[in-house]
Short mmCIF file of C-alpha atoms in Angstrom, two decimals:
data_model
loop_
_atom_site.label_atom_id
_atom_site.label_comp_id
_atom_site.label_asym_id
_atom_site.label_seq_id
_atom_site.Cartn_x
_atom_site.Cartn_y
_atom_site.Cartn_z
CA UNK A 1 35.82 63.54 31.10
CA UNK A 2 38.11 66.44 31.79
CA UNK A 3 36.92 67.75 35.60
CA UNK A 4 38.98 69.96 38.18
CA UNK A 5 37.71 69.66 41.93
CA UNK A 6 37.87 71.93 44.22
CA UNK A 7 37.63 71.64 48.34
CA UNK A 8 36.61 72.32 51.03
CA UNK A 9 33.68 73.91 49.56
CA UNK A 10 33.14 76.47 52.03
CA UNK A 11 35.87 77.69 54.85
CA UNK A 12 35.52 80.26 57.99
CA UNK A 13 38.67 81.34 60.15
CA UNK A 14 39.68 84.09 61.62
CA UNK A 15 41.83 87.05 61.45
CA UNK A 16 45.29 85.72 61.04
CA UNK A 17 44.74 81.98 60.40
CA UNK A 18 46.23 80.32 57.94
CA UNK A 19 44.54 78.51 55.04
CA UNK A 20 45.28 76.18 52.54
CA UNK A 21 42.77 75.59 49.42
CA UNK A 22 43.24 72.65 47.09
CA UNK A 23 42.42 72.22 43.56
CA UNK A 24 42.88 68.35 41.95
CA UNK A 25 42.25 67.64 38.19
CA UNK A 26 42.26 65.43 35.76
CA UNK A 27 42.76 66.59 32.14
CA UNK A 28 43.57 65.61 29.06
CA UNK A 29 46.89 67.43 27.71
CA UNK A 30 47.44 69.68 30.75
CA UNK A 31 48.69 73.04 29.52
CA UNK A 32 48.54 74.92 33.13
CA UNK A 33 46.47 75.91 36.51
CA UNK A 34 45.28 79.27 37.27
CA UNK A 35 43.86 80.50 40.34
CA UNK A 36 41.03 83.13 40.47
CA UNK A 37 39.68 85.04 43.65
CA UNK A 38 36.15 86.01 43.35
CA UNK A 39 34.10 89.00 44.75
CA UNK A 40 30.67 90.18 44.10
CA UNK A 41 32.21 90.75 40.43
CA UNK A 42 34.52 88.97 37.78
CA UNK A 43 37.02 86.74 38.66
CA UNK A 44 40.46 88.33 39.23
CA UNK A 45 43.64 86.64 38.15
CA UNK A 46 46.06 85.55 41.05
CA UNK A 47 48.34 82.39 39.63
CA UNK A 48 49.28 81.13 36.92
CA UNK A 49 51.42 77.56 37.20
CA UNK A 50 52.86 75.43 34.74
CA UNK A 51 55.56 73.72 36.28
CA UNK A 52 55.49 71.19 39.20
CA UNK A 53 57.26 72.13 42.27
CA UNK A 54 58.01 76.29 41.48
CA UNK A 55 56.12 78.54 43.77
CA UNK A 56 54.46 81.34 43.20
CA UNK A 57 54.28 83.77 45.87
CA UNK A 58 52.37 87.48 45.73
CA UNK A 59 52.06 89.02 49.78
CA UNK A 60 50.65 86.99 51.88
CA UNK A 61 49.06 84.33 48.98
CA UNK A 62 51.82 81.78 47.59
CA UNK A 63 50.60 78.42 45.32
CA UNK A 64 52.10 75.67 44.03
CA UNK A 65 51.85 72.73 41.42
CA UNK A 66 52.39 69.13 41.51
CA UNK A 67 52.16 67.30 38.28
CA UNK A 68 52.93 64.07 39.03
CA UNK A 69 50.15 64.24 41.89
CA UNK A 70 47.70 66.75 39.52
CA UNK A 71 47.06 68.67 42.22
CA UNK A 72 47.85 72.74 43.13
CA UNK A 73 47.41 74.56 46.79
CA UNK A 74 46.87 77.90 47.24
CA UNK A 75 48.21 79.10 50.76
CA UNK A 76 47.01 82.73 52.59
CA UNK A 77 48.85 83.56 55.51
CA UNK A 78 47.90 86.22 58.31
CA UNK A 79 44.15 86.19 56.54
CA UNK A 80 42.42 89.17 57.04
CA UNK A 81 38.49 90.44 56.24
CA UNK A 82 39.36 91.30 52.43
CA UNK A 83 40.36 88.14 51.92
CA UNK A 84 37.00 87.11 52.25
CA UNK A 85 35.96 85.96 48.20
CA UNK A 86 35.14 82.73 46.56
CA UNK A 87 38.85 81.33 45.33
CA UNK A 88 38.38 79.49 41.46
CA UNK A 89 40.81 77.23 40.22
CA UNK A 90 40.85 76.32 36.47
CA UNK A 91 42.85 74.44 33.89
CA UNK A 92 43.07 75.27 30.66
CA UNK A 93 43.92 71.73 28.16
CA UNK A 94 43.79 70.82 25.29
CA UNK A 95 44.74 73.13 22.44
CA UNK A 96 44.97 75.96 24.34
CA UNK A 97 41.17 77.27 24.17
CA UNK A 98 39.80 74.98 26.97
CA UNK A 99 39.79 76.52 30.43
CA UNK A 100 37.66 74.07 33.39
CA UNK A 101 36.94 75.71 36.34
CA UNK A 102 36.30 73.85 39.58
CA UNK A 103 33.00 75.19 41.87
CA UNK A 104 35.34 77.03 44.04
CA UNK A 105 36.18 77.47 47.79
CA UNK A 106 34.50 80.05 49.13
CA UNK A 107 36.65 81.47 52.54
CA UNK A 108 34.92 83.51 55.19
CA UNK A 109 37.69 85.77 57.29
CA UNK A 110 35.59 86.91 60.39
CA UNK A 111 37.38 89.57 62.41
CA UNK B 1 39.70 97.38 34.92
CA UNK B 2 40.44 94.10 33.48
CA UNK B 3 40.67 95.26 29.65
CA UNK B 4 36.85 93.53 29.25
CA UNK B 5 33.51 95.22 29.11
CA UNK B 6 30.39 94.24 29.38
CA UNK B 7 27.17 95.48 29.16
CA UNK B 8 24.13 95.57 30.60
CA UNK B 9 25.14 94.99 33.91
CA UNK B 10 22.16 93.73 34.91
CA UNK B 11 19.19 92.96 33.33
CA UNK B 12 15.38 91.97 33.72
CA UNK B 13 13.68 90.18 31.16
CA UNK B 14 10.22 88.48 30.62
CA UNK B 15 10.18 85.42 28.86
CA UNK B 16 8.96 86.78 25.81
CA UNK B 17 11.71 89.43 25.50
CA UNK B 18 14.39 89.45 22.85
CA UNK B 19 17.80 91.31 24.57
CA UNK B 20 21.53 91.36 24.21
CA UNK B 21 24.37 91.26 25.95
CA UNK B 22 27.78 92.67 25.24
CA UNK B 23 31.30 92.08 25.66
CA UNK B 24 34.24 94.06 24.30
CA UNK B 25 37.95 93.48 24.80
CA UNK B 26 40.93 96.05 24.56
CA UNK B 27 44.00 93.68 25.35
CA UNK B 28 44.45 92.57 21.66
CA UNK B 29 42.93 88.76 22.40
CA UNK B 30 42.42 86.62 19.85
CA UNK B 31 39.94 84.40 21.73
CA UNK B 32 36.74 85.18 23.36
CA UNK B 33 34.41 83.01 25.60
CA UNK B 34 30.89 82.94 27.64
CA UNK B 35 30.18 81.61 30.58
CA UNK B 36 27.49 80.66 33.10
CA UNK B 37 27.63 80.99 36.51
CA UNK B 38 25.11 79.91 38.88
CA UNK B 39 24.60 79.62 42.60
CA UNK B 40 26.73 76.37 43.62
CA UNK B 41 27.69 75.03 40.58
CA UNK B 42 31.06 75.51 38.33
CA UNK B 43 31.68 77.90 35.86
CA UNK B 44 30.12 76.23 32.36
CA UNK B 45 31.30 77.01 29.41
CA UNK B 46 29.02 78.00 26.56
CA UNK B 47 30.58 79.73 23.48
CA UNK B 48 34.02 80.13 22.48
CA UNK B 49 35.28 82.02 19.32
CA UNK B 50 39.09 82.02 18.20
CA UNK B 51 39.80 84.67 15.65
CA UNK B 52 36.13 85.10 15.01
CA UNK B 53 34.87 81.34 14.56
CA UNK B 54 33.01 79.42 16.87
CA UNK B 55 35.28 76.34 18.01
CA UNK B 56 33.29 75.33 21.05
CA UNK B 57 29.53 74.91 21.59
CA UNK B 58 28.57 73.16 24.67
CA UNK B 59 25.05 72.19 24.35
CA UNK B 60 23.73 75.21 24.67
CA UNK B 61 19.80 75.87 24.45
CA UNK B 62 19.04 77.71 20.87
CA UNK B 63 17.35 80.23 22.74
CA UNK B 64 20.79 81.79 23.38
CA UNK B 65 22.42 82.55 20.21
CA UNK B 66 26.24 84.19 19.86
CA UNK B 67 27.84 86.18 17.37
CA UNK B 68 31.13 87.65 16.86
CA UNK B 69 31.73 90.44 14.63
CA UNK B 70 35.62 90.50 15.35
CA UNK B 71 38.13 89.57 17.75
CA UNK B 72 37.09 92.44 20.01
CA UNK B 73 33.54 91.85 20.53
CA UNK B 74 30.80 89.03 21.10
CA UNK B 75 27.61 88.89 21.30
CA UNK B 76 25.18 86.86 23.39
CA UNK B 77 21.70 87.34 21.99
CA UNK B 78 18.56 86.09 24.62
CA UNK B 79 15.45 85.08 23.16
CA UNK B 80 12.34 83.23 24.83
CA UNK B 81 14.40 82.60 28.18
CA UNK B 82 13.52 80.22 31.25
CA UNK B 83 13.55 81.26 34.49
CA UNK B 84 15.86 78.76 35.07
CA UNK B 85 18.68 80.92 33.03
CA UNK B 86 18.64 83.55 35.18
CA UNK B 87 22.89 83.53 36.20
CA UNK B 88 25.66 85.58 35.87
CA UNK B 89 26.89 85.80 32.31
CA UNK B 90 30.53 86.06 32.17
CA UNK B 91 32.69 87.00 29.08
CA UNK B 92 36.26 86.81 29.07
CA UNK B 93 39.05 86.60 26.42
CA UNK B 94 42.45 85.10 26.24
CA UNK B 95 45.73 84.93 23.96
CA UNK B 96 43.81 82.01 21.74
CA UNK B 97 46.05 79.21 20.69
CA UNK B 98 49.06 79.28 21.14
CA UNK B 99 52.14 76.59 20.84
CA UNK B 100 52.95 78.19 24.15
CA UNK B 101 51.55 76.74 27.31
CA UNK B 102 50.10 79.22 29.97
CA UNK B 103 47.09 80.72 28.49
CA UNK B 104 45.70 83.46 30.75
CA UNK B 105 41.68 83.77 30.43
CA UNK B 106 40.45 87.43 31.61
CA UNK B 107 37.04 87.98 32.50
CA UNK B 108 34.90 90.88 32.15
CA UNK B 109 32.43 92.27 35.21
CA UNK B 110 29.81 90.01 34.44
CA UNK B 111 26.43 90.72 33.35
CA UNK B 112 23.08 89.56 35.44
CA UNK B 113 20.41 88.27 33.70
CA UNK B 114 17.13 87.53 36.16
CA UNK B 115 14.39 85.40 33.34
CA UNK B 116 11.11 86.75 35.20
#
C-alpha cells in the first residue's frame, strides 16, 4: 500500500530556531515530492523535488530529496510567527494522477 | 489566488438536505480532484477526473456523488449526509498525465461542510 509519513506530528520553537520536518514514503513508481504549507485555508505550494540530492531553496525554507533513502526534509531557518501553519508533504505515483499526502507537521513559532 | 475556486465556502446542512459544491479552475488543467480533510487525519482522496472521466473512486459513500461537465469544473453533489462528513472539502487540479514527471496539484480555498 502506497503511504507517505510524516513527523513529528506537532512542533513548538521559538523565534529564530531552526527546524527540520521529515517526510518518508513508500510508493509504487515514484514520480516526485511536493511540500505544502497550510493555513486556515488551501494548501499552498512550496517544493517540488524530483531528483535525489538537488536542493531547493526559497528564503529562509530549503528541502531536499533522497531517493535511495525515500525520504525528503524540509529545513526553516530564523523561524518566525508566520511560519506558524501545518507543513503537507505528498507524492504523486503512479501514472501521474495519484498524489498521497502524509497527516502533516503542524509547527508552532511562539514569539 | 491559486487559479481554483470554490464555492460555498462554508456550508450548513441537515441530513435531509440535497446541496452542492463547486470548483472551477482557470490554469488550463486537465485533471481535477476532491479531497477530504479532517481533524488529524491525512488528506483522502475521493474523486479524480482526467479530461472529464472519472479514473479514481476511492470508496466513497453514494451519498456524495461527482460530476464533471469539463475540464474546468467539478461538481460534488451532497445528499442524505452523516454528521460524521462534516470536513473540509478540498478541490484542486493539476497538469493530468503526463510522460513528464513533476506533476504539480493546486488546491482551491476549500469549502466547509458541517452535517448537522
Amino acid at each position: 500500500e502506497d503511504k507517505v509519513v510524516q513527523s513529528p506530528l506537532s512542533l513548538v520553537v521559538h523565534e529564530g530556531d531552526t527546524v527540520t520536518l521529515n517526510c518518508s514514503y513508500e510508493v509504487t513508481n515514484f514520480r516526485s515530492l511536493l511540500w505544502y504549507k497550510q493555513e486556515k485555508k488551501a494548501p499552498t505550494f512550496l517544493f517540488m523535488l524530483t531528483s535525489s540530492g538537488i536542493e531547493k531553496k526559497s528564503g529562509r525554507l530549503s528541502s531536499i530529496l533522497d531517493k535511495k533513502e525515500l525520504f525528503s526534509i524540509l529545513n526553516i531557518t530564523a523561524t518566525q510567527t508566520g511560519d506558524s501553519a501545518v507543513y503537507l508533504c505528498a507524492v504523486e505515483a503512479g501514472t501521474g494522477n495519484q498524489f498521497y499526502f502524509g497527516t502533516g507537521t503542524s509547527l508552532t513559532v511562539i514569539p | 489566488e491559486t487559479g481554483v475556486t470554490q464555492t460555498p465556502r462554508h456550508l450548513v446542512m441537515g441530513m435531509t438536505n440535497k446541496k452542492s459544491l463547486k470548483c472551477e479552475q482557470h490554469l488550463g488543467h486537465n485533471a481535477m480532484y476532491w479531497y477530504k480533510q479532517s481533524a488529524k487525519k491525512p488528506l483522502e482522496l475521493m474523486f479524480v477526473y482526467n479530461f472529464k472521466e472519472q479514473t479514481e473512486n476511492n470508496s466513497v459513500p453514494s451519498r456524495f456523488s461527482p460530476e464533471c461537465p469539463n475540464s474546468s469544473h467539478l461538481f460534488l453533489h451532497l445528499h442524505t449526509l452523516q454528521p460524521e462528513d462534516s470536513a473540509l472539502y478540498l478541490c484542486a487540479s493539476s497538469q493530468g498525465q503526463t510522460i513528464y514527471s513533476g506533476n504539480t496539484i493546486y488546491f482551491g480555498e476549500g469549502s466547509w461542510l458541517t452535517v448537522v
